[in-house]
Amino acid sequence: LRGASGRPAPRVFEARERLFGAEAPELKFWHDAAGWCPHCMVAWTVLEEMRVPYVMDTTPLRAYLRPGQQKPPAFLSVSPRGLVPIVQLIDRERSVADLWVFCKPVQSVGRGEQVGQMLAEKFPAHSLWPGEPAQRSLAGKHLGLFKRLQRAHEAYKRLPGGRPTWGVSPAHGKKDERFLVDALDDLEKALGSSTSVVHGGQSNLDESRLGSDIGTSCFLLGPKPYMVDLMLLPLLERVEALLLHPSLGGSSGLVLSNWPRAWRMLAAAREPGFCSFGELCSDAETLLAISMRDEPLAAGAPLPPPLPEAARLAAGHAPEACREAAARLCARPAAVAAFACRGRG
């Protein structure tokens, strides 16, 4: 199988530097090694779309540490509390040739949206904020929608004592569900107000192949995602998975497609090559499975299909996608075995 599949194609997720043709980076970006932290994914999606030259390094989240394992000393030297994301600007005075030295971490950028704001201020030539005053005013309202949806999602991801949880907090109730639904309703309304989304009440998007008409897709200010769209996408992806969780979607029938413009926005951004999110995104099923890692026998938990059905579904994928999947499995046999054994290393 290894011989037939060859080497896996390079991915942004596994890169250590993204210079975009520059000779040196502008900054160093620290994120979690698993790509699970929502704040890191918001920051990374924006950074990648801005094409600011950067290098990156990773650290495991606390929940991924093996017994006795510590976070990397190099990381703890810049983040003693062990929190990500971390951004360090390059120190031009001390950097020479390929030996890059970075400044102390930028302060007050512990949340994804804060990283996005900081990047726009430090690198205005790469800014993804609109320039027209009317659109700037709308952008402020859109940022408020993002923060509201973020709070609604976080209500499900914090245990009563404040600690984060992989799954869904047992303390959530109807009030939290109403807040989430209202936030999605407001986002849907904002997407509907964009003339590039809907004309005469009909979508111009080919839902069987979103990429075929993606120029008229459903983003907040036009045919391409801008700063707030990019912040929303990783969050919306997690909301999509949250709605499928048995303790929420499984009991109330909530699914993201109930908000068709929001669903189209997410699906369009996942199209390969359209924007940075397509390189970094996951899918609802994978995120749901991760969120249920500590509660696999929960009532209503989706079960994997029987092996013959799984094989039939796999055979339906494009040959290149099957080759790439085989190459990735063969490239990391130990990790595959550990995952199959529900291991953490």
Coordinates of C-alpha atoms in Angstrom, one line a residue:
L1 CA 0.0 0.0 0.0
R2 CA 2.9 2.4 0.8
G3 CA 4.4 1.8 -2.6
A4 CA 1.2 2.3 -4.5
S5 CA 0.1 5.5 -2.6
G6 CA 3.5 7.3 -2.5
R7 CA 4.2 10.2 -0.3
P8 CA 1.4 12.4 1.0
A9 CA 1.0 15.9 -0.4
P10 CA 2.3 18.8 1.7
R11 CA -0.3 20.5 3.9
V12 CA -0.4 23.9 5.4
F13 CA -1.3 22.2 8.7
E14 CA 2.1 20.4 8.8
A15 CA 4.2 23.3 7.5
R16 CA 6.8 25.0 9.8
E17 CA 7.2 28.1 7.7
R18 CA 4.9 30.1 5.3
L19 CA 7.0 32.8 3.7
F20 CA 4.9 33.5 0.6
G21 CA 8.1 34.3 -1.4
A22 CA 9.7 36.5 1.3
E23 CA 13.2 36.0 2.5
A24 CA 12.3 36.2 6.2
P25 CA 9.2 35.9 8.3
E26 CA 7.5 38.8 10.0
L27 CA 6.4 36.7 13.1
K28 CA 6.3 33.4 14.8
F29 CA 2.9 31.8 15.5
W30 CA 2.5 29.2 18.3
H31 CA -0.7 27.1 18.1
D32 CA -1.8 23.8 19.5
A33 CA -0.4 20.7 17.8
A34 CA -3.8 19.1 17.3
G35 CA -5.6 22.0 15.7
W36 CA -8.4 21.8 18.3
C37 CA -8.1 25.2 20.0
P38 CA -10.8 27.4 18.4
H39 CA -8.9 30.6 19.2
C40 CA -5.8 29.2 17.4
M41 CA -7.8 28.3 14.4
V42 CA -9.4 31.7 14.2
A43 CA -6.0 33.3 14.4
W44 CA -4.4 30.9 11.9
T45 CA -7.2 31.3 9.3
V46 CA -6.8 35.1 9.4
L47 CA -3.0 34.9 9.3
E48 CA -2.9 32.5 6.4
E49 CA -5.4 34.6 4.4
M50 CA -3.5 37.8 5.0
R51 CA -0.3 36.1 3.6
V52 CA 1.9 37.7 6.2
P53 CA 5.2 35.7 6.1
Y54 CA 5.4 33.6 9.3
V55 CA 7.0 30.6 10.9
M56 CA 5.2 28.4 13.4
D57 CA 5.7 26.0 16.2
T58 CA 3.3 23.9 18.2
T59 CA 2.6 22.6 21.7
P60 CA 0.2 19.9 22.8
L61 CA -2.9 21.0 24.7
R62 CA -3.0 19.9 28.3
A63 CA -5.6 17.2 27.6
Y64 CA -3.2 15.6 25.0
L65 CA -0.2 15.3 27.4
R66 CA 0.8 11.8 28.2
P67 CA 1.3 10.9 31.8
G68 CA 4.5 12.7 33.0
Q69 CA 4.8 14.7 29.7
Q70 CA 5.4 18.4 29.9
K71 CA 4.9 21.1 27.3
P72 CA 8.1 22.0 25.3
P73 CA 10.5 24.2 27.3
A74 CA 10.9 26.6 24.4
F75 CA 7.1 27.2 24.5
L76 CA 6.9 27.6 28.3
S77 CA 9.7 30.2 28.1
V78 CA 7.4 32.4 26.1
S79 CA 4.1 31.3 27.6
P80 CA 4.7 30.3 31.3
R81 CA 1.0 29.5 31.7
G82 CA 1.0 27.2 28.7
L83 CA -1.7 29.1 26.8
V84 CA -2.0 29.5 23.0
P85 CA -2.2 31.3 20.7
I86 CA 1.1 33.2 21.0
V87 CA 2.5 35.6 18.5
Q88 CA 6.1 36.9 18.5
L89 CA 7.2 39.6 16.0
I90 CA 10.6 39.2 14.5
D91 CA 13.5 41.1 16.0
R92 CA 15.2 42.6 12.9
E93 CA 18.2 44.0 14.8
R94 CA 19.2 40.6 16.2
S95 CA 18.2 38.4 13.2
V96 CA 20.8 37.6 10.5
A97 CA 20.4 35.6 7.3
D98 CA 18.5 32.4 8.2
L99 CA 19.0 32.8 11.9
W100 CA 15.7 34.5 13.0
V101 CA 15.3 35.9 16.5
F102 CA 11.9 36.9 17.8
C103 CA 10.7 39.4 20.3
K104 CA 8.8 38.7 23.4
P105 CA 5.2 37.7 22.8
V106 CA 2.7 40.3 21.8
Q107 CA 0.5 41.1 24.8
S108 CA -3.3 40.9 25.0
V109 CA -3.8 38.6 22.0
G110 CA -4.9 35.4 23.8
R111 CA -8.1 35.2 21.7
G112 CA -8.4 34.6 18.0
E113 CA -10.2 37.9 17.3
Q114 CA -7.5 39.8 19.2
V115 CA -4.8 38.2 17.0
G116 CA -6.8 39.3 13.9
Q117 CA -7.1 42.8 15.1
M118 CA -3.4 43.0 16.0
L119 CA -2.3 41.7 12.6
A120 CA -4.4 44.3 10.8
E121 CA -2.8 47.0 12.9
K122 CA 0.8 45.8 12.5
F123 CA 0.4 44.9 8.8
P124 CA -2.1 47.4 7.3
A125 CA -1.0 46.5 3.7
H126 CA -2.4 43.0 4.3
S127 CA -5.5 44.1 6.2
L128 CA -8.7 42.2 5.4
W129 CA -10.9 45.0 6.8
P130 CA -13.0 46.9 4.3
G131 CA -11.9 50.4 3.4
E132 CA -15.2 52.1 2.6
P133 CA -16.8 53.9 5.6
A134 CA -20.2 52.2 5.1
Q135 CA -18.7 48.8 5.0
R136 CA -16.5 49.6 8.1
S137 CA -19.7 50.4 10.0
L138 CA -21.2 47.1 8.9
A139 CA -18.0 45.3 9.9
G140 CA -18.4 46.6 13.5
K141 CA -21.9 45.1 13.6
H142 CA -20.6 41.8 12.1
L143 CA -17.9 41.6 14.8
G144 CA -20.6 41.9 17.4
L145 CA -22.3 38.9 15.7
F146 CA -19.1 36.9 15.9
K147 CA -18.6 37.7 19.6
R148 CA -22.3 36.8 20.4
L149 CA -22.0 33.4 18.6
Q150 CA -18.7 32.8 20.3
R151 CA -20.3 33.3 23.8
A152 CA -23.2 31.1 22.8
H153 CA -20.8 28.3 21.8
E154 CA -18.6 28.7 24.9
A155 CA -21.6 28.2 27.2
Y156 CA -21.6 24.6 26.1
K157 CA -17.9 24.1 26.4
R158 CA -17.3 25.1 30.0
L159 CA -18.0 22.9 33.0
P160 CA -19.7 24.4 36.1
G161 CA -16.2 25.1 37.6
G162 CA -15.0 26.9 34.5
R163 CA -12.8 24.2 33.1
P164 CA -13.1 23.5 29.4
T165 CA -14.6 20.2 28.3
W166 CA -14.2 18.1 25.1
G167 CA -17.9 17.4 25.0
V168 CA -20.9 19.4 26.1
S169 CA -21.3 20.8 29.6
P170 CA -24.0 19.0 31.5
A171 CA -25.0 22.4 33.0
H172 CA -26.4 23.7 29.7
G173 CA -30.1 24.3 29.5
K174 CA -32.9 25.8 27.4
K175 CA -31.7 29.4 28.0
D176 CA -28.3 28.5 26.4
E177 CA -30.1 26.8 23.5
R178 CA -32.2 29.9 23.0
F179 CA -29.1 32.1 23.1
L180 CA -27.4 30.0 20.5
V181 CA -30.5 29.9 18.2
D182 CA -30.9 33.6 18.4
A183 CA -27.2 34.2 17.6
L184 CA -27.5 31.9 14.5
D185 CA -30.8 33.7 13.5
D186 CA -29.0 37.1 13.6
L187 CA -26.1 35.7 11.6
E188 CA -28.6 34.3 9.0
K189 CA -30.3 37.7 8.8
A190 CA -27.0 39.5 8.3
L191 CA -26.0 37.1 5.5
G192 CA -29.3 37.6 3.9
S193 CA -28.8 41.4 3.8
S194 CA -25.8 41.0 1.4
T195 CA -27.0 41.4 -2.2
S196 CA -24.3 39.0 -3.2
V197 CA -26.0 36.2 -1.3
V198 CA -29.6 36.1 -2.5
H199 CA -31.2 37.6 -5.6
G200 CA -35.0 37.6 -5.7
G201 CA -35.1 35.1 -2.9
Q202 CA -33.2 32.5 -4.8
S203 CA -29.6 31.4 -4.2
N204 CA -27.2 31.6 -7.1
L205 CA -25.0 28.9 -5.6
D206 CA -25.0 25.5 -7.2
E207 CA -25.4 23.4 -4.0
S208 CA -24.4 20.2 -5.7
R209 CA -21.0 21.8 -6.4
L210 CA -20.5 24.9 -4.5
G211 CA -17.3 25.8 -6.3
S212 CA -19.0 26.2 -9.7
D213 CA -20.6 29.5 -8.8
I214 CA -18.6 30.5 -5.8
G215 CA -18.3 34.1 -6.9
T216 CA -21.8 34.8 -5.8
S217 CA -21.6 32.9 -2.5
C218 CA -22.8 33.9 0.9
F219 CA -20.3 36.0 2.7
L220 CA -21.1 39.1 4.7
L221 CA -19.7 41.8 2.4
G222 CA -19.6 40.2 -1.0
P223 CA -18.2 37.3 -3.0
K224 CA -15.0 36.9 -1.0
P225 CA -14.6 36.4 2.8
Y226 CA -13.3 39.4 4.7
M227 CA -11.9 39.6 8.3
V228 CA -15.1 38.7 10.2
D229 CA -16.1 36.0 7.8
L230 CA -12.7 34.3 8.4
M231 CA -13.1 34.7 12.1
L232 CA -16.6 33.1 11.9
L233 CA -15.6 30.1 9.8
P234 CA -13.7 28.0 12.5
L235 CA -16.4 28.9 15.0
L236 CA -19.2 28.0 12.7
E237 CA -17.6 24.7 12.0
R238 CA -17.6 23.9 15.7
V239 CA -21.2 25.0 16.1
E240 CA -22.1 22.7 13.3
A241 CA -20.6 19.8 15.2
L242 CA -22.1 21.0 18.5
L243 CA -25.6 20.8 17.0
L244 CA -25.1 17.2 16.1
H245 CA -24.2 16.2 19.7
P246 CA -26.8 13.8 21.2
S247 CA -27.3 16.1 24.2
L248 CA -28.3 19.0 21.9
G249 CA -29.0 18.3 18.2
G250 CA -29.8 14.7 18.8
S251 CA -32.7 15.6 21.0
S252 CA -34.1 18.8 19.5
G253 CA -33.5 18.3 15.8
L254 CA -31.2 21.4 15.5
V255 CA -28.8 21.2 12.5
L256 CA -26.8 23.9 10.8
S257 CA -28.8 23.5 7.6
N258 CA -31.7 25.0 9.5
W259 CA -29.8 28.3 8.7
P260 CA -29.2 27.7 5.0
R261 CA -27.1 30.9 4.4
A262 CA -24.8 30.1 7.3
W263 CA -24.5 26.5 6.0
R264 CA -23.7 27.7 2.5
M265 CA -21.1 30.1 3.9
L266 CA -19.3 27.3 5.6
A267 CA -19.6 24.9 2.7
A268 CA -18.3 27.5 0.2
A269 CA -15.3 28.3 2.3
R270 CA -14.4 24.6 2.5
E271 CA -13.9 24.4 -1.2
P272 CA -10.2 23.7 -1.9
G273 CA -8.3 26.7 -3.1
F274 CA -11.0 29.3 -2.4
C275 CA -9.6 30.7 0.8
S276 CA -7.3 29.8 3.7
F277 CA -10.1 28.0 5.6
G278 CA -10.2 25.3 2.9
E279 CA -6.6 24.3 3.9
L280 CA -7.3 24.3 7.7
C281 CA -10.9 23.1 8.1
S282 CA -12.1 19.9 9.4
D283 CA -15.6 18.4 9.2
A284 CA -18.6 18.1 11.5
E285 CA -18.3 14.3 11.9
T286 CA -14.7 14.4 12.9
L287 CA -15.2 17.3 15.4
L288 CA -18.2 15.5 16.9
A289 CA -16.2 12.4 17.4
I290 CA -13.4 14.3 19.1
S291 CA -15.9 16.1 21.3
M292 CA -17.3 12.7 22.4
R293 CA -14.0 11.0 23.1
D294 CA -14.7 10.8 26.8
E295 CA -18.4 9.7 26.4
P296 CA -18.4 7.2 23.5
L297 CA -21.4 5.3 24.9
A298 CA -23.7 8.3 25.4
A299 CA -27.3 7.8 24.5
G300 CA -27.9 8.7 20.9
A301 CA -24.2 8.7 20.0
P302 CA -23.8 8.0 16.2
L303 CA -22.3 4.6 15.5
P304 CA -19.9 3.9 12.7
P305 CA -21.4 2.1 9.7
P306 CA -20.8 -1.6 9.2
L307 CA -17.6 -2.4 7.5
P308 CA -19.1 -3.3 4.1
E309 CA -21.0 0.0 4.1
A310 CA -17.9 1.9 5.2
A311 CA -16.0 0.3 2.3
R312 CA -18.7 1.3 -0.2
L313 CA -18.7 4.9 1.0
A314 CA -14.9 5.1 0.8
A315 CA -14.9 3.7 -2.7
G316 CA -17.2 6.6 -3.7
H317 CA -14.4 9.2 -3.1
A318 CA -12.2 10.5 -5.9
P319 CA -9.2 8.3 -6.7
E320 CA -6.8 11.1 -5.7
A321 CA -8.5 11.5 -2.4
C322 CA -8.2 7.8 -1.7
R323 CA -4.5 7.8 -2.7
E324 CA -3.9 10.7 -0.4
A325 CA -5.7 9.0 2.5
A326 CA -3.7 5.8 2.0
A327 CA -0.4 7.8 1.8
R328 CA -1.2 9.6 5.1
L329 CA -2.1 6.3 6.9
C330 CA 1.1 4.7 5.7
A331 CA 3.2 7.7 6.7
R332 CA 2.3 7.5 10.4
P333 CA 1.7 3.9 11.3
A334 CA 2.4 4.4 15.0
A335 CA -0.1 7.3 15.3
V336 CA -2.7 5.3 13.5
A337 CA -2.2 2.4 15.8
A338 CA -2.4 4.6 18.9
F339 CA -5.5 6.2 17.6
A340 CA -7.1 2.8 17.0
C341 CA -6.3 1.9 20.6
R342 CA -7.7 5.2 21.8
G343 CA -4.2 6.2 22.8
R344 CA -3.0 9.7 23.4
G345 CA 0.5 9.5 21.9

